[in-house]
Coordinates of C-alpha atoms in Angstrom, one line a residue:
X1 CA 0.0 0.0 0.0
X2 CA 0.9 3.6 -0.8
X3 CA 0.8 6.7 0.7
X4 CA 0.6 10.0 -0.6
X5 CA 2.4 13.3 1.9
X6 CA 0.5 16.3 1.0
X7 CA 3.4 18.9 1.7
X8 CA 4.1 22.8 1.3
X9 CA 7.0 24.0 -0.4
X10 CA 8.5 26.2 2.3
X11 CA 10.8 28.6 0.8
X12 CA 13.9 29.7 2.0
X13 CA 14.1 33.1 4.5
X14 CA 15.0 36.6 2.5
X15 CA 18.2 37.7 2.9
X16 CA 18.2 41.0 4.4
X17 CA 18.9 44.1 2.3
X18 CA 21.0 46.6 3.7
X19 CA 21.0 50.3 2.3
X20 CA 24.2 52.7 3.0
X21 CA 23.4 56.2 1.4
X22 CA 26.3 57.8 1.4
X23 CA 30.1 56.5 0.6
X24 CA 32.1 58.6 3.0
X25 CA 34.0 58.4 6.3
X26 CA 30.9 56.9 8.1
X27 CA 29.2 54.4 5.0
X28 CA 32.7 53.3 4.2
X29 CA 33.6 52.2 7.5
X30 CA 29.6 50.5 7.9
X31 CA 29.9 49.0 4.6
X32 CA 33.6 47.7 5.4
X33 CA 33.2 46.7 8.7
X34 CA 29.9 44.7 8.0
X35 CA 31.7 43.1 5.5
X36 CA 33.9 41.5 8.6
X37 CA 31.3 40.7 11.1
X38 CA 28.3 39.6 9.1
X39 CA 28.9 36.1 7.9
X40 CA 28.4 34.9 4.6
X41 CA 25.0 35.1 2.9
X42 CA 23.9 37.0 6.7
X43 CA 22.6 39.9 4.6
X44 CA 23.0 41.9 1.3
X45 CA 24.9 45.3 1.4
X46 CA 24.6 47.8 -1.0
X47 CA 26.5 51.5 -1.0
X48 CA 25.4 53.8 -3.0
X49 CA 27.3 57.4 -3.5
X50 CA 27.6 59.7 -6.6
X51 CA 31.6 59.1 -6.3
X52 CA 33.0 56.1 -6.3
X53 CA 35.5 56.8 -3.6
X54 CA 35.5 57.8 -0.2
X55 CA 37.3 61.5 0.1
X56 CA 40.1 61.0 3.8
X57 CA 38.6 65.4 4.2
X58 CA 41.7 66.0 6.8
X59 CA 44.3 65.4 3.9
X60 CA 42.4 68.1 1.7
X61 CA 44.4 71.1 3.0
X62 CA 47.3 69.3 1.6
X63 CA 46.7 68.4 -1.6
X64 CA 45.8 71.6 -2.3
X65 CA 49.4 72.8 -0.9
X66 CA 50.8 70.1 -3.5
X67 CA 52.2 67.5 0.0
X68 CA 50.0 64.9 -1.0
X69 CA 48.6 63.4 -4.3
X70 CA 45.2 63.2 -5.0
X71 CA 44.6 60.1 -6.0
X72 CA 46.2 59.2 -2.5
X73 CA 43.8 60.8 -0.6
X74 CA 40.9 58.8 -2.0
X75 CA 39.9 55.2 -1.3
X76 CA 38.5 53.6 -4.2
X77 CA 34.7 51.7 -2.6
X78 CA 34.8 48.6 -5.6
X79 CA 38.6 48.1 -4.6
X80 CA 37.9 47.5 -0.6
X81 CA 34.1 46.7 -0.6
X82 CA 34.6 43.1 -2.1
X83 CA 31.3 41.5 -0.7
X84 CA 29.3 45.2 -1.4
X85 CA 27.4 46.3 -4.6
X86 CA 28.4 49.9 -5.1
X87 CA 26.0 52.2 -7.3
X88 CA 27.8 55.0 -8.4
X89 CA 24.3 57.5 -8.5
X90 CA 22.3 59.9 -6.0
X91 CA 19.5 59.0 -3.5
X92 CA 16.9 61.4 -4.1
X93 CA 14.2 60.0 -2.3
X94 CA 13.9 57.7 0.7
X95 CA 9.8 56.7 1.6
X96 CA 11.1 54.9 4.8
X97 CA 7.1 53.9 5.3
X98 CA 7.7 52.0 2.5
X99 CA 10.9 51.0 2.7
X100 CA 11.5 52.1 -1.0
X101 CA 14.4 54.3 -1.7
X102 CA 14.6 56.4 -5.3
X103 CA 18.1 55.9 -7.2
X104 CA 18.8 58.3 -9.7
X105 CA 21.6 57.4 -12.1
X106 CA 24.1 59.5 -14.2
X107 CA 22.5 58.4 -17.5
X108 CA 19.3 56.6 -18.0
X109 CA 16.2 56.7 -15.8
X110 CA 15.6 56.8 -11.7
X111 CA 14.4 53.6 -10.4
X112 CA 13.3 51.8 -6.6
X113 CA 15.2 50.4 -4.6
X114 CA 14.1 48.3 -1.7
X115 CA 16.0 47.5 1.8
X116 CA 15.4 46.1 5.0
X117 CA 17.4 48.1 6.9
X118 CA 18.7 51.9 5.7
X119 CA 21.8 53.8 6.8
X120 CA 21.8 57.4 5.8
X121 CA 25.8 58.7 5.9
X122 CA 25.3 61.4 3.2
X123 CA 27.5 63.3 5.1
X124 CA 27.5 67.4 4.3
X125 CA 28.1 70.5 2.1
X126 CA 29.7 73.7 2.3
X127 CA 27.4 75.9 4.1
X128 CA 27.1 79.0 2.2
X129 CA 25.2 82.8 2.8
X130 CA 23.1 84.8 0.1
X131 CA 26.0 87.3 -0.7
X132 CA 26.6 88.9 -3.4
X133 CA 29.2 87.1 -5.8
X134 CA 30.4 84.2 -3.7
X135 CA 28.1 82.0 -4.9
X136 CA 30.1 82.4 -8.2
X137 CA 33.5 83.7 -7.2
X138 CA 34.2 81.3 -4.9
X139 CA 35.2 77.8 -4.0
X140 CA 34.8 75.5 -1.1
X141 CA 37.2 72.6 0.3
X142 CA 34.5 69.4 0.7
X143 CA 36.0 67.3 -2.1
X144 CA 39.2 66.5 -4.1
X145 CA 38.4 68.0 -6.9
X146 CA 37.8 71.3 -5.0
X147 CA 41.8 70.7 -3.2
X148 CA 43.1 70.4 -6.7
X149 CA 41.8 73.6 -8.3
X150 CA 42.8 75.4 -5.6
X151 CA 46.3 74.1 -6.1
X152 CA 46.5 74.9 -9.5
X153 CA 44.7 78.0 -9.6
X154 CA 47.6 79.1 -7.6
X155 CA 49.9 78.2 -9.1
X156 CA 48.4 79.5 -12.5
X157 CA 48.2 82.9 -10.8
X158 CA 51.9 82.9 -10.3
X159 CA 52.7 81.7 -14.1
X160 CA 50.6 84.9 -14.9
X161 CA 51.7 87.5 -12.7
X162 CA 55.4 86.6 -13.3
X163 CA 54.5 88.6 -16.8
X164 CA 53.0 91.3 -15.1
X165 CA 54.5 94.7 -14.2
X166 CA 53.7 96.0 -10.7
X167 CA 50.2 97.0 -10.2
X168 CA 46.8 96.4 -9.3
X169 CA 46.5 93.3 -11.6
X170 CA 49.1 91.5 -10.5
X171 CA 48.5 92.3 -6.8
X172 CA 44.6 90.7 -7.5
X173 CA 46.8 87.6 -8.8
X174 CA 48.8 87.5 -5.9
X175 CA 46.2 87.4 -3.2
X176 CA 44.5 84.8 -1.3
X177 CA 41.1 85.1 1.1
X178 CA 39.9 82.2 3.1
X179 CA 36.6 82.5 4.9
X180 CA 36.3 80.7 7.9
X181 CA 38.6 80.5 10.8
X182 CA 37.9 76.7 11.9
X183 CA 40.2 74.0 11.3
X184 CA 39.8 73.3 7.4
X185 CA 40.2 77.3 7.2
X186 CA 43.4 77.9 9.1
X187 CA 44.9 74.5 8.0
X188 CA 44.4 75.5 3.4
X189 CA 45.2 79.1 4.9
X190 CA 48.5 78.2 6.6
X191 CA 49.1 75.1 3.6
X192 CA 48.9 77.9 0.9
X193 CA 51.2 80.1 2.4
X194 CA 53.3 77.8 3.1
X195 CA 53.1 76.6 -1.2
X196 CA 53.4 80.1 -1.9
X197 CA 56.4 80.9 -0.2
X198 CA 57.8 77.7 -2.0
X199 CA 56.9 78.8 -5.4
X200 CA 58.7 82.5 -5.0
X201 CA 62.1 80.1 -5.5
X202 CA 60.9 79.4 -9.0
X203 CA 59.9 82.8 -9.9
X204 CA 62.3 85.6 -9.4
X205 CA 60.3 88.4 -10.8
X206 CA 58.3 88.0 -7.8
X207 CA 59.0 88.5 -4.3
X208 CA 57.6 87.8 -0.9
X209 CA 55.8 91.7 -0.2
X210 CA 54.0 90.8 -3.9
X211 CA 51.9 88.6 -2.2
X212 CA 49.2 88.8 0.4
X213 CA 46.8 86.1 2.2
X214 CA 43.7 87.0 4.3
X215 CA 41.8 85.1 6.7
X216 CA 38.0 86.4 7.3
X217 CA 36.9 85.1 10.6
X218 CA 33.2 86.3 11.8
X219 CA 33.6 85.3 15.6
X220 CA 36.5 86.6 17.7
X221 CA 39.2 83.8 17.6
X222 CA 40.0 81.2 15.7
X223 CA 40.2 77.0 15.8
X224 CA 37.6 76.8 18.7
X225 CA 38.6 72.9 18.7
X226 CA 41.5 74.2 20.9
X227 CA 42.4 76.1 23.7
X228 CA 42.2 79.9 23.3
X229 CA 46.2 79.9 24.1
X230 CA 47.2 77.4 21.6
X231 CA 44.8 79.9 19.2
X232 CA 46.6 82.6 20.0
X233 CA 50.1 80.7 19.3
X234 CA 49.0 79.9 16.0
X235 CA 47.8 83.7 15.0
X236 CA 51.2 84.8 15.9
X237 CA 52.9 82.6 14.0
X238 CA 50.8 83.1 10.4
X239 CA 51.2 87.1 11.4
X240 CA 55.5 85.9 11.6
X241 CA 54.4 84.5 8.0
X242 CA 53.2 87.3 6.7
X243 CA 49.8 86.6 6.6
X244 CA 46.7 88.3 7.5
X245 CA 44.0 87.5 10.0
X246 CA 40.7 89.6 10.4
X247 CA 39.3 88.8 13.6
X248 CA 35.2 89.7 14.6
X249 CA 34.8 91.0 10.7
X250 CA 32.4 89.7 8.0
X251 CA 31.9 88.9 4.2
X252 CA 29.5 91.8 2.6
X253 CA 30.0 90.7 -1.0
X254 CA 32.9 89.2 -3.1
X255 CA 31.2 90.5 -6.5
X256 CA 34.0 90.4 -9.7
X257 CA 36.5 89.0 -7.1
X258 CA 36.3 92.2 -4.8
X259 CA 35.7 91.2 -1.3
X260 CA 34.2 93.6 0.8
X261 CA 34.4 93.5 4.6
X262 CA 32.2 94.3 7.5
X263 CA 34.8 96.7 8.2
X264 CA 34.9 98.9 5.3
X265 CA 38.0 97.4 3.8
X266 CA 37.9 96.1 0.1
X267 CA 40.3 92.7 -1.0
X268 CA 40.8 92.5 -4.9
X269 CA 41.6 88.5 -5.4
X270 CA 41.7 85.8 -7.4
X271 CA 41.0 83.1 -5.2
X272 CA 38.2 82.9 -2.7
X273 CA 37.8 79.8 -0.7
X274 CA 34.8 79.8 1.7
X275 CA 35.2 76.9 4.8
X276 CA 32.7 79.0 6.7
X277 CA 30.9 75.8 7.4
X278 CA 29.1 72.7 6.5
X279 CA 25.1 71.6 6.5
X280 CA 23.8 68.7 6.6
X281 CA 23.4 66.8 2.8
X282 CA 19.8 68.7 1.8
X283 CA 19.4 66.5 -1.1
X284 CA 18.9 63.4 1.0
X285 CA 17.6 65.0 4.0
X286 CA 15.1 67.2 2.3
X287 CA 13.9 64.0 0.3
X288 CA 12.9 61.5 2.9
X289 CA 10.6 61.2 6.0
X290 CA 12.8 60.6 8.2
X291 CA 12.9 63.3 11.0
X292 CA 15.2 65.8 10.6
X293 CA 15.7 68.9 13.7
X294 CA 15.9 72.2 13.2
X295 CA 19.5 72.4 11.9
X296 CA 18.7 69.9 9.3
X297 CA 20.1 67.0 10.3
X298 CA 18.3 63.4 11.1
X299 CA 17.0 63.0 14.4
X300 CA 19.5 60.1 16.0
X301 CA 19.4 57.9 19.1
X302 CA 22.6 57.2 20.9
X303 CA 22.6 53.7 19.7
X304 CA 22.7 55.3 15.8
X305 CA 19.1 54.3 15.2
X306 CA 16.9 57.3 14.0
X307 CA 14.7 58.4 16.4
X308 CA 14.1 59.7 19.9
X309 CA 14.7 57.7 22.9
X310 CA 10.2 57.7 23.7
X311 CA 10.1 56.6 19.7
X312 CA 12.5 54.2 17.2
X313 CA 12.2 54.2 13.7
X314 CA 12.6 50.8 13.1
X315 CA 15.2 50.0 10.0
X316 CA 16.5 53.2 10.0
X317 CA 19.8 54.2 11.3
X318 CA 22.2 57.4 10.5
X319 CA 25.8 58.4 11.6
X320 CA 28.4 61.2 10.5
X321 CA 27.3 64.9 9.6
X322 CA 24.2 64.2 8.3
X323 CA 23.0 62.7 11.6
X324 CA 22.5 64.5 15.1
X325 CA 23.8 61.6 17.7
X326 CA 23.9 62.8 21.2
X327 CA 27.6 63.4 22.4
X328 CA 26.6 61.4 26.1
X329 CA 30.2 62.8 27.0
X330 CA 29.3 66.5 27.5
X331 CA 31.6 67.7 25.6
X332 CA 29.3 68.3 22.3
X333 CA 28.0 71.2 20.8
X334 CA 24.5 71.6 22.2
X335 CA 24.6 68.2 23.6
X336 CA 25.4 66.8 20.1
X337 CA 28.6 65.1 18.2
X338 CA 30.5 67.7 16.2
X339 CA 30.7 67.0 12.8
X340 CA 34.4 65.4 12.2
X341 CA 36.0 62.9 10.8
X342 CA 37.1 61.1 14.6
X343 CA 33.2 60.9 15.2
X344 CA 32.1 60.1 11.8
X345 CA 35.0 56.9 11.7
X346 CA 34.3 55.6 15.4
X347 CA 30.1 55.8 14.4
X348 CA 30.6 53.9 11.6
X349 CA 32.5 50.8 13.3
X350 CA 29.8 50.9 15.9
X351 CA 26.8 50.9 13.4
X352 CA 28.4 48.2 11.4
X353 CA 28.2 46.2 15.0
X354 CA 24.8 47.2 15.8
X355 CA 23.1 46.4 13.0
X356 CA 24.5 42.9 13.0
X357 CA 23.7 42.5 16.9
X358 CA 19.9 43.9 15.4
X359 CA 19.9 40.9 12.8
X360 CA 21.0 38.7 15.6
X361 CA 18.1 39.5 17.8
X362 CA 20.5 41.4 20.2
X363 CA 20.6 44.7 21.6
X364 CA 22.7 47.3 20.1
X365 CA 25.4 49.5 22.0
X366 CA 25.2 53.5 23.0
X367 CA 28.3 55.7 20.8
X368 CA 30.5 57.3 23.5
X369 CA 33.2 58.5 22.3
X370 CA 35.5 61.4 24.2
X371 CA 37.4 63.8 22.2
X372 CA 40.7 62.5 21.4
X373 CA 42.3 66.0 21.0
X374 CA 43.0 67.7 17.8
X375 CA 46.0 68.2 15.4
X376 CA 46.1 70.6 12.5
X377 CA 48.7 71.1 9.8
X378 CA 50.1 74.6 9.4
X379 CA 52.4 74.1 6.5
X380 CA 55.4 71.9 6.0
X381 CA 57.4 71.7 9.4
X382 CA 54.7 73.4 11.4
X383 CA 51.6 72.1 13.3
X384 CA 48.9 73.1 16.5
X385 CA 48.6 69.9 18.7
X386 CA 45.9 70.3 21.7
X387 CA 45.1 67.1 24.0
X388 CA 43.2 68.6 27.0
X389 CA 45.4 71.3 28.6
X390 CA 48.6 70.4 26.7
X391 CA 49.0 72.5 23.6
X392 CA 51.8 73.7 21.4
X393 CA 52.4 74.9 18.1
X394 CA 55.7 73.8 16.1
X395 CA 57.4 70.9 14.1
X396 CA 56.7 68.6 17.1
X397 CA 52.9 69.2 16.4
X398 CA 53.7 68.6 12.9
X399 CA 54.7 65.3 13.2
X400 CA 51.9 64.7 15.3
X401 CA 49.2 66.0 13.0
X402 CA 50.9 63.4 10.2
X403 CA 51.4 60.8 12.6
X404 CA 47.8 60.9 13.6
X405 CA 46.5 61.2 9.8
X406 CA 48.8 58.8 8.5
X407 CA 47.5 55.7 10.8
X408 CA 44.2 56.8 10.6
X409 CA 44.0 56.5 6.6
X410 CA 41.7 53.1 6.1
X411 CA 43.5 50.1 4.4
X412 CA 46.9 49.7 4.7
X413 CA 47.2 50.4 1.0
X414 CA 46.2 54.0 1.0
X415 CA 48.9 54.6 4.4
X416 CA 51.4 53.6 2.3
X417 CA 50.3 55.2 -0.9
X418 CA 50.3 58.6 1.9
X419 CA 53.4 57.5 3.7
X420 CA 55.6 56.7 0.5
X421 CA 54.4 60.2 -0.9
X422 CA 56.1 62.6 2.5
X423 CA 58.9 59.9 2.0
X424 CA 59.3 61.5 -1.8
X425 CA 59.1 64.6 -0.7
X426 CA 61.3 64.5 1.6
X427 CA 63.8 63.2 -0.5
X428 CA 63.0 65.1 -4.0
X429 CA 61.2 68.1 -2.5
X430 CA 57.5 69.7 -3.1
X431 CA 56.3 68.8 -6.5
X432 CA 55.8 72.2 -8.3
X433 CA 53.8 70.6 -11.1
X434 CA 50.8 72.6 -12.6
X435 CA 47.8 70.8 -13.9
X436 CA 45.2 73.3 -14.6
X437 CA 44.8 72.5 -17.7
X438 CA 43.0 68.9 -17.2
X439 CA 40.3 70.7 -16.0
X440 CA 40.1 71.8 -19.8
X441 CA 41.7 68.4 -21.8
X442 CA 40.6 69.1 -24.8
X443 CA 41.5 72.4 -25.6
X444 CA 44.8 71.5 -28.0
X445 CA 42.9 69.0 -29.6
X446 CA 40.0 72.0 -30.1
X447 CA 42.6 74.2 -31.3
X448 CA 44.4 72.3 -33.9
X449 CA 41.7 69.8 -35.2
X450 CA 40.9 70.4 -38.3
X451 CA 36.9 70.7 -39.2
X452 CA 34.7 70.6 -42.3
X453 CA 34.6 73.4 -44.4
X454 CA 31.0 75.5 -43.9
X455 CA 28.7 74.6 -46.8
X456 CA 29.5 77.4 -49.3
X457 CA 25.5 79.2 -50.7
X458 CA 24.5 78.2 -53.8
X459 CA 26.2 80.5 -56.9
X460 CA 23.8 82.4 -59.3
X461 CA 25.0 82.5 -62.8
X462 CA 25.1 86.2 -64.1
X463 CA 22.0 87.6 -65.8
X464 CA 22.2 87.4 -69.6
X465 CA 22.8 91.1 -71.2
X466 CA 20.7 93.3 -73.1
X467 CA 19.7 91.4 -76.2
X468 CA 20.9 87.9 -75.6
X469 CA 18.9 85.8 -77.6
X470 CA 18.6 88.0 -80.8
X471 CA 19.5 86.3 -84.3
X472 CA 22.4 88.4 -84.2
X473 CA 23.8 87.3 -81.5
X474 CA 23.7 84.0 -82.0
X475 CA 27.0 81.9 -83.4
X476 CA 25.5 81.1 -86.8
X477 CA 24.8 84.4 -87.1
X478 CA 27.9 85.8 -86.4
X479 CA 29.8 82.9 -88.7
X480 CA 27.5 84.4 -91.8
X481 CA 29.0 87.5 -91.0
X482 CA 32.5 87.1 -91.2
X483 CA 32.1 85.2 -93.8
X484 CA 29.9 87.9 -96.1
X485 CA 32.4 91.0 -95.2
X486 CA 35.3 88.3 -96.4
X487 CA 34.1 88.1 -100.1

C-alpha cells in the first residue's frame, strides 16, 4: 500500500537588504566593517554614492598645498568593498514607510530600490550665505576635486603675474582670502602660504611683499577645537608668515573677485575659498521622511538608530554629519557630536556592530566617544597639537598631525600610498607641477583639429545682357557675318 504526503514547499528566509546612502567616512567604515562581522549570505549590502570613492577630508588642505597626491587621498569603494554592490548615483528620495528608496543614475532613468534596513551617511556640504558674488567667485574645500583647483589656480596665478608689471592686476593675482577660521580654514590658509612661499624660489620676478593672504573670521578667535592659548600661538605665527588674519569681521559681497568686509575694507583677489561651514546633505535629508531637527540633520538615538529615545524608527539608522547623535560625553555642541571625521569613523565601526547585533536579535550598543584631542597642519614643518590642557604649536605638532593622519587612513594600501608620498618629498622636495589645464583636456585637440569646411551658398549665374537671344547674337549668325564681309 501507498501513501501519498501532501506537503508545502516552504521557501527559504530573505536575505536582508541593507542600504548605506552615502560613501564617505561613516558608509565606508559600515559598509567595510559589516563586511567583517556579518557572515556569509547573513545579509546583502549595498552602498550607494555619486563618487565612487571615499574622500580621507583632513588630507584636503594638503593636496591643495601640493604635499600629497590626490589620487592618494581617496579610497576607491569597488577596490575594498569586495562583498558590497556599489552604485555610483544619487539618492533622491527615501519613503522609509515603504521602505523604497529612489536611485537616480548619471544616465538613464531613476528607479526603486528596496532594503530592510537603511543607513543614511550622506555626510554634508559647504554651508554658504546669500551674498553677493560668492556663490560664483568662490570655491569650497568638501571634495578632491575642490583641493586640486585650488592648487593649481595658484599656481596659475603665479605663471601669470610673473608677466606682469607691478600694479593692481598683478597684486589681484597674488592674493589669497579664506573665509572661515575653523580648522579646514586655518589649516588651506596656513598650507597655501606655506606653497606660496615655496613657489617664490621658482619665480624671481616675484618676491615675498608681492603677495598677500587674508583670513575672514566672523567670531573673535579662531580654531575653537582648541584652547584659546594654543589659538593665540597659531595667529602669531601666520602674522610671523606674513599673513593676515581679520578677527570679529564679516563677508559683505565678493562680487568680480572684490571682497568687501564688514569693516569697510575692500580685497581684490583671485581666489576665494569659503570653509565658513558645512550643512547637513539637503538632497537626502530634504527627500525623505525621516525626522530631521531644526539644523537639518536626522534625528539620531545614541545607539545610531533614527529616532528619539520615547520613539525608534525601526530600519532606520544614521551616523556622521548628516545625523544629530547625542555626544553622552558632554563635551558636544548643544549636547550633540561635532561634525568630524574622529566621530564620523568611530560611528561607523559601531553601526556596522549594531546592525549585525539587530539581525542577531540582540541589543545594540550607546556611541560614547570622548574627544581624542586635535592636530592641524600649518604648512610643511609646522603644526597646533591640543590634548586637554597640553597644547603647542611647532614641528613637534607637525609630526603629530601626520602621525595621527597617517595611521588613521583606512586600508593599509592608502597609508602607504600617503606614507611613500612625505617619503618622496622629503627626498626630491615639493612637486611644483601645474595641472590646470585637465580641468580643460581638450582644448589642444579643439585648437588644432581640423573641421569641415562650412557649406558654401549656392552660386547664381550672371544675368544674360541686353539682347541675348537675338539672331544676331547668336554663333550662326555671327559665322555668316564674317564670312559675307570676307568676299
Amino acid at each position: 500500500m501507498t501513501s501519498s504526503v501532501n506537503s508545502t514547499a516552504t521557501s527559504a528566509p530573505a536575505v536582508p537588504k541593507i542600504l548605506v546612502v552615502g560613501g564617505g567616512y561613516a558608509g565606508f567604515y559600515t559598509a567595510w566593517k559589516l563586511e567583517k562581522t556579518l557572515r556569509k549570505g547573513e545579509a546583502e549590502i549595498t552602498v550607494v554614492d555619486p563618487l565612487p570613492y571615499m574622500t580621507y577630508q583632513p588630507f584636503l588642505p594638503e593636496v591643495a598645498a601640493g604635499s600629497i597626491e590626490a589620487r592618494h587621498s581617496v579610497v576607491a569603494l569597488r577596490r575594498h568593498l569586495k562583498r558590497s554592490t556599489v552604485i555610483t548615483a544619487k539618492v533622491t528620495g527615501i519613503d522609509h514607510a515603504h521602505k523604497l528608496a529612489t536611485i537616480t543614475p548619471p544616465v538613464g532613468e531613476p528607479w526603486q530600490q528596496e532594503y530592510d534596513q537603511i543607513v543614511v551617511t550622506a555626510g554634508a556640504v559647504s554651508r554658504t550665505f546669500p551674498i553677493p558674488g560668492i556663490a560664483d567667485n568662490a570655491i569650497g574645500l568638501k571634495s578632491i576635486e575642490e583641493a586640486v583647483a585650488i592648487r593649481d589656480r595658484l599656481m596659475s596665478n603665479f605663471d601669470k603675474a610673473a608677466l606682469l608689471p607691478p600694479g593692481p592686476e598683478r597684486d589681484r593675482l597674488l592674493t589669497v582670502v579664506v573665509v572661515g577660521g575653523g580648522f579646514a580654514g586655518i589649516e588651506v590658509f596656513a598650507e597655501l602660504r606655506s606653497l606660496a612661499s615655496a613657489l617664490l624660489g621658482a619665480y624671481p620676478q616675484l618676491t615675498f611683499d608681492d603677495t598677500h593672504f587674508h583670513l575672514i573670521e566672523a567670531m573673535g578667535r579662531i580654531m575653537p577645537e582648541v584652547s584659546l592659548a594654543t589659538s593665540e600661538k597659531v595667529l602669531a605665527e601666520l602674522a610671523q608668515r606674513g599673513a593676515f588674519v581679520h578677527l570679529d569681521t564679516q563677508v559683505k559681497g565678493a562680487v568680480d573677485g572684490n571682497v568687501e568686509l564688514s569693516t569697510g575694507d575692500v580685497i581684490a583677489t583671485d581666489l576665494i575659498i569659503w570653509t565658513a561651514g558645512v550643512m547637513a546633505n539637503p538632497q537626502v535629508v530634504r527627500g525623505s521622511d525621516l525626522p530631521v531637527e531644526e539644523r537639518g540633520r536626522i534625528v539620531t538615538r545614541p545607539d545610531l538608530r533614527v529616532g528619539t529615545d520615547e520613539e525608534i524608527v525601526e530600519g532606520a539608522w544614521a551616523a556622521g554629519d548628516v545625523s544629530a547623535v547625542p555626544d553622552l560625553t558632554g563635551g558636544g555642541v548643544g549636547g550633540f557630536c561635532v561634525p568630524n571625521a574622529q566621530h564620523a569613523v568611530r560611528q561607523g565601526k559601531l553601526l556596522a556592530k549594531n546592525i549585525t547585533a539587530v539581525l542577531r536579535g540582540e541589543a545594540p550598543r550607546d556611541y560614547v566617544h570622548k574627544n581624542l584631542g586635535a592636530v592641524a597642519g600649518l604648512g610643511l614643518g609646522r603644526g597646533a597639537f591640543q590634548k586637554g590642557k597640553i597644547g603647542f604649536t611647532g614641528p613637534l605638532a607637525w609630526l603629530a598631525h601626520r602621525g595621527y593622519h597617517g595611521l588613521a587612513m583606512p586600508t593599509w594600501e592608502r597609508k602607504l600610498r600617503v606614507i611613500g608620498g612625505w617619503c618622496n618629498n622629503l627626498l626630491l622636495g615639493r612637486d611644483l607641477v601645474n595641472l590646470q589645464t585637465v580641468q580643460n583636456p581638450r582644448y589642444v585637440f579643439e585648437e588644432f583639429a581640423a573641421r569641415p569646411r562650412p557649406a558654401q551658398p549656392p552660386v547664381t549665374p550672371p544675368a544674360e545682357p541686353r539682347g541675348a537671344g537675338k539672331e544676331a547674337d547668336k554663333p550662326e549668325a555671327v559665322d555668316a557675318a564674317k564670312a559675307a564681309a570676307s568676299r
